[in-house]
XYZ file of C-alpha atoms in Angstrom:
552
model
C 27.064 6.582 28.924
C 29.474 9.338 27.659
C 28.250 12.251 26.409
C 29.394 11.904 22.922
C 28.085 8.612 22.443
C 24.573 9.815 23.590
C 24.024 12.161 21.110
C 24.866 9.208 18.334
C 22.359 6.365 19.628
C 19.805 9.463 19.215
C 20.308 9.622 15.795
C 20.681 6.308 14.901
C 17.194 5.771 16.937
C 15.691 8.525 15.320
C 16.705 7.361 11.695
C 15.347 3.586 12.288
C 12.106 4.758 13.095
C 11.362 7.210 9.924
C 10.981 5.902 6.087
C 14.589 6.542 4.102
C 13.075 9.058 1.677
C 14.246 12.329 2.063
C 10.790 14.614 1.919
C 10.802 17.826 4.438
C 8.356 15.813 6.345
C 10.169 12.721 6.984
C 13.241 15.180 7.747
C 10.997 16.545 10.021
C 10.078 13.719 11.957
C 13.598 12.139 12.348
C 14.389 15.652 14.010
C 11.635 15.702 16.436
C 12.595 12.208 17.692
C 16.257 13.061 17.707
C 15.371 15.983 19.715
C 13.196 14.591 22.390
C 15.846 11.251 22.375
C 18.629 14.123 22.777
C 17.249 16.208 25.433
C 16.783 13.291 27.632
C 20.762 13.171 27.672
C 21.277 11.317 31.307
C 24.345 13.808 31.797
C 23.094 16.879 33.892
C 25.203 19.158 33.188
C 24.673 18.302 29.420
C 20.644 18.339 29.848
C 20.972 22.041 31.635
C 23.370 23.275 28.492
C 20.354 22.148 26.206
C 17.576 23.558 27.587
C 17.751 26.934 25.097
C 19.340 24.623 21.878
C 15.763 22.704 22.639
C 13.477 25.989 22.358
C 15.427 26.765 19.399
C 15.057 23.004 17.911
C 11.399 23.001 18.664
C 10.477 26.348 16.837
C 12.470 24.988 14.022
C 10.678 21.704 13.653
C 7.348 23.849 13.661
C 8.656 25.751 10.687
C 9.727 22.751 9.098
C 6.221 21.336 9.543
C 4.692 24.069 8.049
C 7.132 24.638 4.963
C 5.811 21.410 4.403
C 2.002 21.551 4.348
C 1.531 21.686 0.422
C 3.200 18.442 -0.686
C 2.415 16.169 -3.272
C -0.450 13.669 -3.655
C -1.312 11.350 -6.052
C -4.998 10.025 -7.243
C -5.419 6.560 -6.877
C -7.655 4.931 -9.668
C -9.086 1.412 -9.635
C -10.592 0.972 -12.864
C -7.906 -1.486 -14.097
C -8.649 -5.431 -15.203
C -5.302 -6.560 -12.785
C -4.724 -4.048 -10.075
C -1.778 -4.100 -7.980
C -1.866 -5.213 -4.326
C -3.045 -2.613 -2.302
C -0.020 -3.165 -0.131
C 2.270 -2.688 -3.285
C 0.153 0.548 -3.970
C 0.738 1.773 -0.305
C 4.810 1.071 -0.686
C 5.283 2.749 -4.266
C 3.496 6.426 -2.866
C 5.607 5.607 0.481
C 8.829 4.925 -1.305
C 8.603 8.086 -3.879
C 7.515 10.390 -1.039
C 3.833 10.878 -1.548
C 2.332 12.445 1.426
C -1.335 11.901 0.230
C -3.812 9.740 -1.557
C -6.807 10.697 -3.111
C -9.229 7.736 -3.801
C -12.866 7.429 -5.914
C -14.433 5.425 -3.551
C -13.693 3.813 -0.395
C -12.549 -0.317 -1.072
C -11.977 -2.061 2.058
C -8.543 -3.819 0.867
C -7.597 -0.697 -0.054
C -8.526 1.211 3.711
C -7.002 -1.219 4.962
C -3.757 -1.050 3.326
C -3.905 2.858 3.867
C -4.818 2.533 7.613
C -1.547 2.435 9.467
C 0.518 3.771 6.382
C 0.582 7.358 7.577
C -0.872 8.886 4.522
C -3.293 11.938 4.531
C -6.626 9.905 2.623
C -9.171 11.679 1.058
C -11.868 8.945 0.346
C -14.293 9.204 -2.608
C -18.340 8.411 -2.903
C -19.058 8.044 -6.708
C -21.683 9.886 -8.398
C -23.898 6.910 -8.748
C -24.101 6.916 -4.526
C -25.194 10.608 -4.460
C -29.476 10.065 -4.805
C -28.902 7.414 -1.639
C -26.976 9.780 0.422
C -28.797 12.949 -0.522
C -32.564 11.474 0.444
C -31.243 9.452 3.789
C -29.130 10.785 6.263
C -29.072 7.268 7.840
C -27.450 6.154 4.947
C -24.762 8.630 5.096
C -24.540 7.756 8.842
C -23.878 4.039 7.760
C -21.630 5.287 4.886
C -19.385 7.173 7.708
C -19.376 4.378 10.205
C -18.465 1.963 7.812
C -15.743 3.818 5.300
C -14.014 6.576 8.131
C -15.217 6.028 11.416
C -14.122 2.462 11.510
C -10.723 3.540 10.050
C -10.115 6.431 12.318
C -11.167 4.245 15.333
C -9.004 0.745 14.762
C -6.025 2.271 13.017
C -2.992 2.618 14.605
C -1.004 5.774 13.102
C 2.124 5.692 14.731
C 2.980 9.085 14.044
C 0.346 10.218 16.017
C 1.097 7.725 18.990
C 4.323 8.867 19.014
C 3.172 12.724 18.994
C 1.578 11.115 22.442
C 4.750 9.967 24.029
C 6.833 12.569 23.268
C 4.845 15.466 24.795
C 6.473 18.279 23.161
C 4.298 21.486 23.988
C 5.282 23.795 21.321
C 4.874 21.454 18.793
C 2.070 19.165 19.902
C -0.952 21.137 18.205
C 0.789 21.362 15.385
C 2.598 17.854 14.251
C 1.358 14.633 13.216
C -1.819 15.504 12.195
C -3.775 12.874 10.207
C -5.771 14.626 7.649
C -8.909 12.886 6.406
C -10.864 14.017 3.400
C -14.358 12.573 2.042
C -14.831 13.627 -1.187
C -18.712 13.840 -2.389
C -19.182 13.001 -5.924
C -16.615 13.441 -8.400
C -17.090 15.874 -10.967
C -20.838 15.820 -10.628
C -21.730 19.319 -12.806
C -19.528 18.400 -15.553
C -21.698 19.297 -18.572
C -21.432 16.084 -20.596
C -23.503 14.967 -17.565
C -26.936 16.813 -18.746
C -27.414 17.669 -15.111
C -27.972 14.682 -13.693
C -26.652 15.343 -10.459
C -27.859 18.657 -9.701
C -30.445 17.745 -7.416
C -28.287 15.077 -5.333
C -25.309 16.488 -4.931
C -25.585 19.301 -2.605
C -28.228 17.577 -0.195
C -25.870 14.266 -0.219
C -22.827 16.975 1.145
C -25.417 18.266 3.403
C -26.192 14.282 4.820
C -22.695 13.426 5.051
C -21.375 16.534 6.952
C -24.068 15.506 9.694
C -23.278 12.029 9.626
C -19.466 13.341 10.376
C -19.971 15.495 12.805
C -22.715 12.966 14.973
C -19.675 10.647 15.061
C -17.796 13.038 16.559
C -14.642 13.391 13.123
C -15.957 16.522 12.199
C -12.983 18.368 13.030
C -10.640 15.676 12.282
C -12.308 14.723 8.596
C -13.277 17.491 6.205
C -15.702 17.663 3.270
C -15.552 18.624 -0.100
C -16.766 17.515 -3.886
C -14.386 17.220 -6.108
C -15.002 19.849 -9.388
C -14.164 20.220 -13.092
C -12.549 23.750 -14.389
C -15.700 23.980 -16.151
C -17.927 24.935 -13.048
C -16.316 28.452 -13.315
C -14.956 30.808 -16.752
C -14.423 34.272 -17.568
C -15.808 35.827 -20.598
C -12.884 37.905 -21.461
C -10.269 35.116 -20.845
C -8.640 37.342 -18.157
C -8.652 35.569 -14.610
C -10.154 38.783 -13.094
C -13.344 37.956 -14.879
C -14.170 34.892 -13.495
C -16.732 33.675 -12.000
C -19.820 30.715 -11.627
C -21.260 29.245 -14.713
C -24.475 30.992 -14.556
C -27.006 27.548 -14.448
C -25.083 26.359 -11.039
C -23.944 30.064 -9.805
C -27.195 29.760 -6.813
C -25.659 25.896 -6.203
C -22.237 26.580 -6.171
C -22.699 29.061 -3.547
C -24.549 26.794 -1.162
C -21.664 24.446 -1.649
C -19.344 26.640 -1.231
C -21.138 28.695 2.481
C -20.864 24.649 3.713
C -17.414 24.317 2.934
C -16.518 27.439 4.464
C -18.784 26.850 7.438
C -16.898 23.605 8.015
C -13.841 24.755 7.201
C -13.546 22.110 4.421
C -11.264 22.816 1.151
C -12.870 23.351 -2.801
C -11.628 20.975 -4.708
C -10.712 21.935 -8.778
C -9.529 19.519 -11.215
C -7.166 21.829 -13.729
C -6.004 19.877 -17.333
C -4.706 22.212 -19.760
C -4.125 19.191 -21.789
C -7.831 18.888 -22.160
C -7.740 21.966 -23.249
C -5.160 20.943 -26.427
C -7.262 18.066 -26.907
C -10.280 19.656 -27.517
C -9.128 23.169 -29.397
C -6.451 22.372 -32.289
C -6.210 26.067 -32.166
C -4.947 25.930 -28.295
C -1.321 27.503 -28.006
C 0.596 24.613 -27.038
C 3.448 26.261 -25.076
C 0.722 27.507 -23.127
C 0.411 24.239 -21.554
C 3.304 24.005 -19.890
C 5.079 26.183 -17.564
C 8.643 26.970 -19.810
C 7.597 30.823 -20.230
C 7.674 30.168 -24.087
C 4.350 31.064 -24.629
C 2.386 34.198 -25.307
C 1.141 36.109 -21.897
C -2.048 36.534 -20.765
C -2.165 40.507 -19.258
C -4.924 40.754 -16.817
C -3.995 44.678 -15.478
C -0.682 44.368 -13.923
C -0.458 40.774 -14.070
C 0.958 38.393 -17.369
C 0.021 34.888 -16.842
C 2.735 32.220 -18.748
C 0.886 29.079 -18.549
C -2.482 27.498 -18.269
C -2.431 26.918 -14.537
C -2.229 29.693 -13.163
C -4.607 31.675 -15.512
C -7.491 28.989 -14.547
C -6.785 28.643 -10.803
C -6.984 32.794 -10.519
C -9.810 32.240 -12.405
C -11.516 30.415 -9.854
C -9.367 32.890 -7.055
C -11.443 35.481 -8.460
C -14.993 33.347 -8.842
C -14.915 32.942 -5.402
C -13.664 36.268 -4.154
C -16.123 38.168 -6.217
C -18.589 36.032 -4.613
C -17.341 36.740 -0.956
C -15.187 33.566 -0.376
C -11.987 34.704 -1.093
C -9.799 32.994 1.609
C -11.711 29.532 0.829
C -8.732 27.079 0.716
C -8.505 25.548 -2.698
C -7.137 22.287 -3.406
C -5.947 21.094 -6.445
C -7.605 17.531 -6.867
C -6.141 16.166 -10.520
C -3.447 17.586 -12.647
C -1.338 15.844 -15.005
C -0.521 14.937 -18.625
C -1.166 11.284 -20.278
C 1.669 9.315 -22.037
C -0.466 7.388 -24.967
C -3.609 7.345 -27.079
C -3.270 11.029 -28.639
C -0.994 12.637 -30.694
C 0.131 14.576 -27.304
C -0.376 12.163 -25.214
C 3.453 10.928 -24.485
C 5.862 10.465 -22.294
C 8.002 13.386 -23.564
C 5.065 16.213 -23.065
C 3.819 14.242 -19.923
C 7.243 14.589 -18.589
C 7.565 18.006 -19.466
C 3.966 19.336 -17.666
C 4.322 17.379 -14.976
C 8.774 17.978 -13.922
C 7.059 21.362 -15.173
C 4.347 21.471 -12.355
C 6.502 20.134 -9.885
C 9.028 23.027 -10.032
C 6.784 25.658 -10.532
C 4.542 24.350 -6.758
C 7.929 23.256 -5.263
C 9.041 27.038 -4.898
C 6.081 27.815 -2.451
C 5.644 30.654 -4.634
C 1.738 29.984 -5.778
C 0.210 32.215 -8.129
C -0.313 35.651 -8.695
C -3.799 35.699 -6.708
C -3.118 33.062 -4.160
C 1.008 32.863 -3.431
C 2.238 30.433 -1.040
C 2.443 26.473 -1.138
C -0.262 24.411 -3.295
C -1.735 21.519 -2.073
C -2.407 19.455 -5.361
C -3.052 15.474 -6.361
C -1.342 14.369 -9.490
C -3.144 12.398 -11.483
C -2.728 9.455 -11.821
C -0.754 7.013 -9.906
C -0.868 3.854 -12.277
C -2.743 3.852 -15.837
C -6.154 1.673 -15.841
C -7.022 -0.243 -18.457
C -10.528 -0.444 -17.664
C -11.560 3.133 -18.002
C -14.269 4.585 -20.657
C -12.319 5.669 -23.594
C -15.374 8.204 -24.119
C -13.636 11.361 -23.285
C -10.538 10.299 -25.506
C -8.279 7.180 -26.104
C -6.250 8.857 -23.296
C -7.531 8.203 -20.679
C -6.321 4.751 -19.952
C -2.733 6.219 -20.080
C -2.695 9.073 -17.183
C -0.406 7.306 -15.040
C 2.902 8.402 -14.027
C 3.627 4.692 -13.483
C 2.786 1.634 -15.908
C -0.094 -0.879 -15.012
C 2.759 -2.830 -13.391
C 4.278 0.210 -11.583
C 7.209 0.723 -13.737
C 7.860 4.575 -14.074
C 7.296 5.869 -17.562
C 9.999 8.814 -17.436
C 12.255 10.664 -15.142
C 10.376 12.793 -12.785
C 11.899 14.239 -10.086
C 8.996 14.626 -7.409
C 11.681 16.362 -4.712
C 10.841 13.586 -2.034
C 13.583 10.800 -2.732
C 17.320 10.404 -2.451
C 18.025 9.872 -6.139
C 15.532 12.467 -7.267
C 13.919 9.745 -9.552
C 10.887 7.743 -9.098
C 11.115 4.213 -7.759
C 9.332 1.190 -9.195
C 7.164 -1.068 -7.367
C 8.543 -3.811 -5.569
C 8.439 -7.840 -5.780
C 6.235 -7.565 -8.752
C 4.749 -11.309 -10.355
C 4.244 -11.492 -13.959
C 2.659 -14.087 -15.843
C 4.570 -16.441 -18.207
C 7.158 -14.900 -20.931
C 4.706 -15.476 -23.812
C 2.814 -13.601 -25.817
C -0.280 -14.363 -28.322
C 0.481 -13.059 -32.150
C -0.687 -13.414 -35.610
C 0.655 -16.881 -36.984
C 3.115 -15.457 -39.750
C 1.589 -17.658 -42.173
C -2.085 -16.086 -42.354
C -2.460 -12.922 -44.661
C -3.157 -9.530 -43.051
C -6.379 -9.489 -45.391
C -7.706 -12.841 -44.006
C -11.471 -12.453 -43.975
C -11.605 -13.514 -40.374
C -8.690 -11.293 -39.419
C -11.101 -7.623 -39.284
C -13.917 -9.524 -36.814
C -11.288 -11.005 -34.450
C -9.645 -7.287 -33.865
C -12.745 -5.885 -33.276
C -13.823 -8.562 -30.834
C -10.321 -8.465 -28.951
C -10.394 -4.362 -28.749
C -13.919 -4.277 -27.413
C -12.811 -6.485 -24.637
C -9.207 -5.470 -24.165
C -7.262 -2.439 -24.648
C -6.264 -1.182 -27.821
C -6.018 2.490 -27.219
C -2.145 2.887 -27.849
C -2.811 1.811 -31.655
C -3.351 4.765 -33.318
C -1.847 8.217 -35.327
C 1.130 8.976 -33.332
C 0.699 6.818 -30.140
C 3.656 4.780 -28.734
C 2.351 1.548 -31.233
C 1.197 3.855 -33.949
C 4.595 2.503 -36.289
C 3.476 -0.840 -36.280
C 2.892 -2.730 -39.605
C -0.163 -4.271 -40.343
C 0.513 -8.063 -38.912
C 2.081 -6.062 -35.382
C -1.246 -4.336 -35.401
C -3.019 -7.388 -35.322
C -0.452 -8.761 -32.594
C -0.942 -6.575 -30.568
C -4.605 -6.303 -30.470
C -4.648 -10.709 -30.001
C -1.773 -10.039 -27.165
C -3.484 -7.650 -24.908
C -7.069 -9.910 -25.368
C -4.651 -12.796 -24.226
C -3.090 -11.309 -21.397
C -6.252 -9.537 -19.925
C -7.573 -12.825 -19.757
C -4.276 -14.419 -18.066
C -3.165 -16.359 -20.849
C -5.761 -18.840 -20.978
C -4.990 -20.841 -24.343
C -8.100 -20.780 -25.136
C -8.072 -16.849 -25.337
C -5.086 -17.218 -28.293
C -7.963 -18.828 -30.317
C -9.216 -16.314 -32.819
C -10.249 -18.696 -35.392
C -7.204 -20.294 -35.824
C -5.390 -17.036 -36.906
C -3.107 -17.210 -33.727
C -0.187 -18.683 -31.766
C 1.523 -18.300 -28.239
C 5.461 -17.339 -28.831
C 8.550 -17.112 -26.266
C 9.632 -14.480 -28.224
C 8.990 -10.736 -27.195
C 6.848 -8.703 -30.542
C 7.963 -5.371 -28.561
C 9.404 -2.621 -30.522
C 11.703 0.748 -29.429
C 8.432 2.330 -28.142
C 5.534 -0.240 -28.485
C 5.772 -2.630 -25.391
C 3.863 -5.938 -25.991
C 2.507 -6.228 -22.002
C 2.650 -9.442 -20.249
C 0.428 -9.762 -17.164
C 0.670 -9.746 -13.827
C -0.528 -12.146 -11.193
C -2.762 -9.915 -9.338
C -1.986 -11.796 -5.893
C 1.563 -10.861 -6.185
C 3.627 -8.685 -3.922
C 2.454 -9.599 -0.550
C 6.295 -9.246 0.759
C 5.896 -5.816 0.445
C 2.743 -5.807 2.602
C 5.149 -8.095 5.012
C 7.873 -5.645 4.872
C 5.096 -2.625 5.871
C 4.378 -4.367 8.899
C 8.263 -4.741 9.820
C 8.885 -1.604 9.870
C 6.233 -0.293 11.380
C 7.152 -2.892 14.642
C 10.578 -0.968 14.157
C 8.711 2.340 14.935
C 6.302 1.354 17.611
C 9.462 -0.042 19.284
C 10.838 3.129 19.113
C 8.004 4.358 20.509
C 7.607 2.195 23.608
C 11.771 2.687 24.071
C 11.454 6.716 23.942
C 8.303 6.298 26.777
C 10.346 3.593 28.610
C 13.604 6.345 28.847
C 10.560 9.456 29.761
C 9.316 7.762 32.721
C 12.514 7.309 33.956
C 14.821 9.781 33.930
């Protein structure tokens, strides 16, 4: 084979076997096969000439590996009446160059799906799990065996198979590591909670680092529990202040000497937009990482937006308390889209595009520079989740129910610098359930049927300045019958409501108020097809590039 057509069939090889997006890892993966595939050049002359280029190739690729540690991850919610396939799920976060999933518990469809996908998982136990785990360590056993164990064990991550076959030294301790996470609880000291997990929490960490490390993942799959902002605070409002809320400070630190002993990550879930929600008084620039706002000066150091302030703030909680190099992982951040008066897709795109920039630099913040390894939240909106907290927060998601993306956002991981949708996406019928034009607004029976369809549906983007806040009073009702009818997969007998409604072909939408239709939650299995194409395409690869090793 010539020499110049060599080098071409490397890269060609090299760029079948790697996802299209354009992330630094994926980069970095089409140049370690390209390399090994290169170096293996049958001309000797050519092999001799690359025996430096190849040092200098392999030190690269380590950099690049390392420059791209932080990435981006997105939370994963469930709590939705029509989820999307979990093979749809694992295609979107592929195809807009998420490098991570953070989940609230562990569903088997959804292991599964995540298995062989390449993703770094961090697996949640919910709160309600903690009093089992804590007084049982053979229930967390069990819990391990069954949600990681049995994952780690039977999945096939090609990445790491090909890390195998290629047996580059100087790079083989470093790449293709498959980072597992269990998160313990979520949130568990949150106030609101009246301390109703103090007791379980720490002993259920305590059960389920054992469990991990008698199944021999305890270096492979770390711990942590997954905190609110409110666990730490600083009297003065300067970061340098901060420290331990003083009813947890003696529990905190025993979480925090296990996570350092097992060299697992704290977890912090930062939302300045709580923040505006809760203070009307909050500076809103302040939110958002434009500069426009008034500094924080903490000594020698301003702080310009939220973030930063509250993540020194923790920086310095856990310094002060002799834990200062603790890694520190960013588990939810993001900005909702409907259901407040702030809540839209404007300010969401704004913090988010915002947060993106501001991490993307590798710059950190002023206690803790370098690369941030953060979880935005959320993935999808869900429908199902308690409004108690605020209408919000059925509307995090960067992408619709249906995995449409709500607004540009470049994440820096695709070609086109926008997000893509999900693919091969059923919907139910074009029709929609509305208020028969001839029945008056004030129809006794009208004010019962609304509150019946809202306490079973979703109504939460009716309201003072939310995306269906404009409608008039018989769109009002329409939507309220709509989303009862669709919820329920537009069963006739759920466009009932005394008689008050009828099914149309014609879309109620407005300019910002989207009337939903359905999908068909068995829909998108193509996508789960096309997953398992192309990872044949890589493990051919794979066996091809071991074939060529053995014998030249």
């Amino acid at each position: 084979m010539s020499e110049y057509v060599w080098p071409r069939v490397c890269w060609m090889g090299a760029a079948s076997s790697v996802a299209p997006q354009s992330s630094p890892l994926h980069l970095c993966e089409r140049l370690l096969l390209f390399l090994v595939c290169f170096g293996r050049n049958p001309n000797p002359r050519f092999r001799e000439s690359m025996e430096g280029l190849s040092l200098m190739f392999r030190v690269f690729y380590w950099l690049c590996l390392v420059a791209s540690v932080g990435g981006i991850g997105a939370n994963w919610g469930m709590q939705t009446s029509h989820p999307l396939p979990p093979s749809t799920v694992v295609r979107l976060l592929r195809d807009n160059g998420f490098q991570k999933v953070k989940l609230f518990d562990a569903d088997a469809g959804t292991m599964d799906a995540l298995g062989k996908s390449g993703l770094e998982v961090m697996v949640g136990i919910p709160n309600d799990m903690l009093a089992v785990l804590a007084s049982s360590s053979k229930a967390a056993q069990n819990w391990v065996s069954s949600n990681v164990s049995a994952y780690i064990n039977d999945g096939v991550n090609i990445r790491s198979k090909l890390r195998y076959i290629i047996r580059v030294s100087l790079v083989e301790r470093f790449a293709y590591s498959f980072k597992w996470y269990v998160a313990v609880g979520n949130e568990p000291f949150l106030e609101t909670y009246n301390g109703s997990f103090l007791q379980t929490t720490f002993p259920a960490l305590q059960n389920i680092q054992s469990a991990l490390i008698k199944a021999g993942v305890g270096s492979q799959v770390k711990v942590t529990v997954p905190l609110n902002a409110d666990v730490y605070g600083s009297p003065s409002g300067r970061p340098s202040d901060g420290d331990f809320r003083s009813d947890i400070h003696d529990l905190m630190l025993a979480i925090i000497k296990l996570l350092s002993d097992n060299a697992g990550p704290f977890t912090v879930n930062i939302y300045p937009f709580i923040s505006l929600y809760r203070d009307p008084n909050f500076p809103i620039d302040y939110a958002f990482f434009d500069g426009n706002s008034s500094p924080v000066v903490d000594g020698t150091t301003s702080y310009t937006n939220m973030f930063d302030a509250n993540h020194d703030t923790l920086i310095w909680a856990l310094k002060k308390n002799g834990y200062g190099n603790l890694p520190v992982v960013v588990g939810e951040i993001g900005w909702p889209t409907d259901g407040d008066m702030n809540a839209n897709p404007q300010n969401a795109q704004r913090f988010n595009q915002g947060f993106m920039n501001h991490i993307s630099m590798g710059q950190g913040t002023p206690m803790r520079p370098g690369p941030i390894d953060a979880y935005l939240f959320s993935l999808v909106d869900e429908d199902e989740k308690s409004i108690q907290p605020g209408n919000f927060e059925r509307h995090w998601g960067v992408f619709t129910y249906d995995g449409l993306p709500k607004y540009q956002l470049n994440l820096g991981t695709t070609k086109t610098g926008s997000l893509i949708q999900a693919q091969n996406i059923q919907y139910l019928d074009k029709k929609w359930c509305v208020l028969k034009p001839a029945v008056a607004p004030d129809d006794s029976r009208i004010a019962p049927s609304i509150s019946y369809a809202c306490s079973q549906a979703d109504c939460t983007a009716l309201g003072y300045k939310t995306s269906c806040g404009d409608l008039d009073e018989q769109g009002n009702i329409s939507y309220a019958f709509n989303n009862y009818y669709q919820k329920n997969d537009q069963d006739d007998v759920a466009c009932g409501f005394s008689n008050l409604a009828t099914v149309t072909e014609k879309d109620p939408s407005t300019r910002t108020c989207r009337f939903e239709i359905m999908i068909v939650v068995d829909s998108a299995m193509p996508g789960k097809l096309q997953g398992v194409r192309d990872c044949g395409v890589a493990l051919l690869l794979a066996v091809f590039v071991s074939v060529v090793w053995q014998l030249v």
